[in-house]
XYZ file of C-alpha atoms in Angstrom:
318
model
C 11.308 -40.074 -14.744
C 14.513 -41.523 -13.257
C 13.784 -39.754 -9.960
C 10.248 -41.121 -9.902
C 11.409 -44.686 -10.599
C 14.097 -44.358 -7.947
C 11.578 -43.195 -5.350
C 9.158 -45.945 -6.328
C 11.918 -48.536 -6.002
C 12.863 -47.312 -2.509
C 9.246 -47.343 -1.338
C 8.570 -50.818 -2.737
C 11.789 -52.135 -1.192
C 10.670 -50.870 2.230
C 7.122 -52.190 1.808
C 7.830 -55.743 3.112
C 9.362 -54.326 6.318
C 6.351 -52.050 6.808
C 3.950 -54.954 6.317
C 5.965 -57.085 8.739
C 5.770 -54.362 11.373
C 2.038 -53.976 10.816
C 1.431 -57.718 11.136
C 3.442 -57.892 14.370
C 1.628 -54.933 15.920
C -1.817 -56.233 14.938
C -0.996 -59.731 16.191
C 0.276 -58.560 19.603
C -2.636 -56.167 20.174
C -5.218 -58.841 19.409
C -3.430 -61.402 21.550
C -3.547 -58.961 24.469
C -7.286 -58.349 23.999
C -9.487 -59.737 26.791
C -11.632 -62.784 26.148
C -11.241 -66.405 25.185
C -11.323 -67.445 21.535
C -12.469 -70.963 22.412
C -15.427 -69.679 24.418
C -16.390 -67.273 21.629
C -16.223 -70.027 19.015
C -17.989 -72.768 20.969
C -20.207 -70.682 23.222
C -20.079 -70.128 26.964
C -22.045 -73.334 27.529
C -19.344 -75.541 26.029
C -17.506 -77.912 28.335
C -13.944 -77.207 29.403
C -12.803 -80.359 27.602
C -14.309 -79.109 24.354
C -12.605 -75.748 24.807
C -9.268 -77.398 25.479
C -9.689 -79.531 22.373
C -10.472 -76.410 20.307
C -7.344 -74.659 21.604
C -5.270 -77.725 20.806
C -6.697 -78.120 17.308
C -6.145 -74.444 16.463
C -2.706 -74.099 18.047
C -3.824 -71.628 20.696
C -1.725 -73.389 23.335
C 1.486 -72.838 21.368
C 3.897 -70.033 22.317
C 3.109 -66.655 20.803
C 6.126 -66.600 18.496
C 5.074 -69.939 16.988
C 1.529 -68.648 16.454
C 2.941 -65.498 14.857
C 5.193 -67.353 12.427
C 2.325 -69.684 11.582
C 0.251 -66.581 10.803
C 3.058 -65.195 8.602
C 3.319 -68.511 6.776
C -0.374 -68.383 5.910
C -0.100 -64.722 4.956
C 2.617 -65.448 2.386
C 0.075 -67.647 0.597
C -2.640 -64.950 1.029
C -4.404 -67.225 3.495
C -5.991 -65.170 6.278
C -7.571 -68.178 7.925
C -11.240 -68.867 8.573
C -13.774 -67.284 10.854
C -15.109 -68.890 13.992
C -18.047 -71.227 13.325
C -19.651 -71.108 10.899
C -16.245 -71.327 9.216
C -15.832 -68.990 6.237
C -12.742 -67.864 4.400
C -11.608 -64.492 5.767
C -9.943 -63.641 2.451
C -13.156 -64.221 0.494
C -15.190 -62.136 2.968
C -12.710 -59.263 2.680
C -12.672 -59.573 -1.115
C -16.455 -59.149 -1.056
C -16.594 -56.251 1.430
C -13.439 -54.235 0.672
C -14.538 -52.861 -2.738
C -17.468 -51.086 -1.077
C -15.157 -49.495 1.500
C -12.833 -48.361 -1.290
C -15.768 -46.878 -3.202
C -16.928 -44.949 -0.142
C -13.393 -43.750 0.615
C -12.889 -42.671 -3.009
C -16.104 -40.629 -2.987
C -15.088 -39.109 0.347
C -11.725 -38.096 -1.133
C -13.430 -36.526 -4.166
C -15.771 -34.505 -1.953
C -12.934 -33.430 0.351
C -10.705 -32.376 -2.556
C -13.424 -30.437 -4.392
C -14.594 -28.583 -1.274
C -11.055 -27.813 -0.117
C -9.991 -26.463 -3.515
C -13.100 -24.341 -4.039
C -13.279 -22.847 -0.551
C -9.501 -22.684 -0.043
C -8.983 -20.747 -3.269
C -11.902 -18.424 -2.500
C -10.528 -17.761 0.982
C -7.068 -16.948 -0.405
C -8.237 -14.728 -3.274
C -10.606 -12.786 -0.983
C -8.471 -12.863 2.149
C -9.869 -11.020 5.161
C -13.058 -10.158 3.263
C -16.529 -11.495 3.988
C -16.027 -14.431 1.614
C -12.941 -15.459 3.566
C -14.828 -15.148 6.844
C -17.589 -17.443 5.592
C -14.974 -19.992 4.532
C -13.398 -19.849 7.995
C -16.770 -20.347 9.684
C -17.499 -23.362 7.492
C -14.082 -24.942 8.087
C -14.254 -24.457 11.876
C -17.782 -25.884 12.015
C -16.806 -28.862 9.841
C -13.696 -29.612 11.916
C -15.794 -29.615 15.083
C -18.354 -32.007 13.583
C -17.608 -35.742 13.987
C -18.356 -37.743 10.866
C -20.671 -40.193 12.663
C -22.767 -37.341 14.096
C -22.888 -35.622 10.712
C -24.073 -38.911 9.212
C -26.962 -39.066 11.687
C -27.884 -35.444 10.913
C -27.838 -36.112 7.171
C -30.172 -39.081 7.659
C -32.597 -36.904 9.646
C -32.484 -34.060 7.130
C -32.532 -35.895 3.809
C -33.587 -39.520 4.373
C -36.562 -39.258 6.716
C -39.947 -37.651 6.353
C -42.676 -37.866 3.747
C -40.445 -37.118 0.727
C -36.936 -38.453 1.420
C -34.299 -37.412 -1.084
C -31.895 -40.270 -0.307
C -32.149 -43.719 1.278
C -31.310 -43.924 4.975
C -29.083 -46.957 4.560
C -28.103 -49.971 2.525
C -26.555 -50.228 -0.900
C -28.453 -50.116 -4.189
C -28.872 -53.323 -6.177
C -26.946 -53.741 -9.455
C -30.234 -53.351 -11.334
C -30.435 -49.728 -10.130
C -27.431 -48.778 -12.223
C -24.915 -46.017 -11.555
C -27.602 -43.530 -10.543
C -28.997 -45.814 -7.866
C -25.513 -46.600 -6.574
C -24.578 -42.915 -6.378
C -27.882 -42.109 -4.668
C -27.248 -44.686 -1.949
C -23.632 -43.570 -1.457
C -24.237 -39.800 -1.437
C -25.015 -39.310 2.257
C -22.270 -41.633 3.560
C -19.709 -39.961 1.288
C -20.762 -36.474 2.435
C -20.547 -37.523 6.086
C -17.064 -38.857 5.430
C -15.687 -36.131 3.181
C -16.937 -32.895 4.773
C -14.966 -33.157 8.060
C -11.783 -34.015 6.135
C -12.303 -31.108 3.743
C -12.285 -28.676 6.668
C -8.640 -29.261 7.554
C -7.643 -29.294 3.881
C -9.384 -25.948 3.284
C -7.104 -24.277 5.803
C -4.020 -25.880 4.240
C -5.023 -24.867 0.695
C -5.801 -21.309 1.782
C -2.513 -20.917 3.655
C -0.494 -22.339 0.757
C -2.280 -20.103 -1.746
C -1.708 -16.986 0.375
C 2.006 -17.782 0.694
C 2.341 -18.245 -3.061
C 0.374 -15.088 -3.876
C 2.794 -13.064 -1.737
C 5.892 -14.314 -3.570
C 7.961 -12.051 -5.806
C 7.372 -14.018 -9.024
C 3.636 -13.247 -8.837
C 4.223 -9.508 -8.631
C 6.837 -9.748 -11.381
C 4.534 -11.665 -13.713
C 1.650 -9.251 -13.140
C 4.018 -6.292 -13.628
C 5.053 -7.761 -16.993
C 1.456 -7.789 -18.143
C 0.533 -11.445 -17.526
C -3.173 -11.614 -16.621
C -3.787 -12.201 -12.909
C -6.119 -15.151 -13.586
C -3.479 -16.848 -15.733
C -0.788 -16.397 -13.067
C -3.063 -17.931 -10.436
C -4.197 -20.890 -12.537
C -0.834 -21.797 -14.126
C 1.678 -21.013 -11.403
C 0.208 -20.186 -8.005
C -2.280 -23.054 -7.839
C 0.194 -25.701 -8.961
C 2.869 -24.587 -6.498
C 0.324 -24.292 -3.691
C -0.918 -27.874 -4.145
C 2.317 -29.479 -2.908
C 1.510 -29.234 0.802
C -2.230 -30.110 0.492
C -1.389 -33.274 -1.485
C 0.950 -34.396 1.305
C -1.680 -33.673 3.963
C -4.325 -35.517 1.935
C -2.125 -38.612 1.885
C -1.992 -38.554 5.674
C -5.754 -38.045 5.904
C -6.467 -41.144 3.808
C -5.933 -43.225 6.948
C -8.662 -41.207 8.664
C -10.907 -41.656 5.643
C -10.449 -45.439 5.678
C -11.065 -45.619 9.413
C -13.979 -43.212 9.171
C -15.484 -45.265 6.368
C -15.646 -48.241 8.718
C -17.732 -46.213 11.208
C -19.918 -44.595 8.546
C -20.686 -48.016 7.039
C -22.170 -49.168 10.336
C -24.364 -46.044 10.588
C -25.682 -46.438 7.036
C -25.870 -50.268 7.166
C -23.422 -50.715 4.305
C -21.974 -54.242 3.924
C -18.345 -53.166 3.902
C -15.334 -53.622 6.137
C -17.124 -51.920 9.030
C -19.602 -54.756 9.295
C -16.790 -57.310 9.170
C -14.712 -55.719 11.899
C -17.785 -55.245 14.097
C -18.625 -58.938 13.732
C -15.007 -59.864 14.396
C -14.780 -57.810 17.595
C -18.184 -58.977 18.821
C -17.332 -62.651 18.297
C -13.650 -62.255 19.285
C -12.763 -63.590 15.864
C -9.023 -62.918 15.756
C -8.559 -64.067 12.166
C -11.294 -61.763 10.891
C -10.088 -58.711 12.827
C -6.487 -59.371 11.805
C -7.473 -59.630 8.151
C -9.530 -56.435 8.148
C -6.981 -54.313 10.036
C -4.100 -55.656 7.959
C -5.921 -54.938 4.688
C -6.736 -51.358 5.704
C -3.196 -50.739 6.979
C -1.511 -52.031 3.827
C -3.903 -49.957 1.707
C -2.923 -46.857 3.682
C 0.780 -47.565 3.061
C 0.203 -48.070 -0.676
C -1.824 -44.857 -0.934
C 1.003 -42.893 0.666
C 3.419 -44.317 -1.910
C 1.103 -42.974 -4.620
C 1.000 -39.609 -2.825
C 4.809 -39.454 -2.799
C 4.799 -39.982 -6.563
C 2.168 -37.262 -7.029
C 4.333 -34.976 -4.915
C 7.145 -35.379 -7.438
C 4.837 -34.826 -10.394
C 3.371 -31.635 -8.933
C 6.692 -30.191 -7.793
C 9.248 -30.688 -10.608
C 11.966 -28.856 -8.641
C 12.368 -31.857 -6.316
C 13.321 -34.102 -9.248
C 16.542 -32.173 -9.710
C 17.552 -32.366 -6.050
């Protein structure tokens, strides 16, 4: 427990520096983006005087470092600014859209974890047999399939035709209950989770094979411990260390992929916000969305580090 608290303290202490670096990178990239914020806000038909007045009122004529520190000052108070006309609070828009993105990402993680464990374990236990070959074919095909293309295929297969099994887009109303929500999220979650599961399958299989070849497995079996018990109690737990680490790194892909999948399935999440922000050159909106996703990715990796300690007790004594 002391080791876990120590690691958590180090990660939380470094979190402000990480967030500061993220804010600086996002700010500089968006400032270098082509286009004029005044023209996007007022329209191309606006007079030059009106555009100049807009830049003056919003501090766009100030030096970049002043604009950056002004942005940091607002961020300390959780103020992400307002969108270009019609003016809306960016924080409130993100608070409304982000839960849906988290739900989609969570379902994608569940699908990726279940598929990777099932197929990875099968591939390791039946290595070089026909079951293992089928697992390899599936993982290679899934890796080569982009999530957005898989989403389009899933819509064609299961959401179109005379008897569609799932809706082609949109989110279920609260009146539909959990079943309606899960029905509307099934295809997007599959499109998001299957490609990620492919890389995890290979990691799980490799880790399981390495553990199965270790001396303690042969010793335990030689002492009469049932093979199934050795695999479930020892091999699987030891083999999960590397896949958990890889999964933490893939969460960033899942969050980014969720943004794309949301646009394909017309889900009102962060994908819709960032698309509107880029289309309208709304710097505040794009900054808020990218910053929220980036900070979430950092926090998830802190959780993964803690899980790493829980799964591998030997590290706690190092």
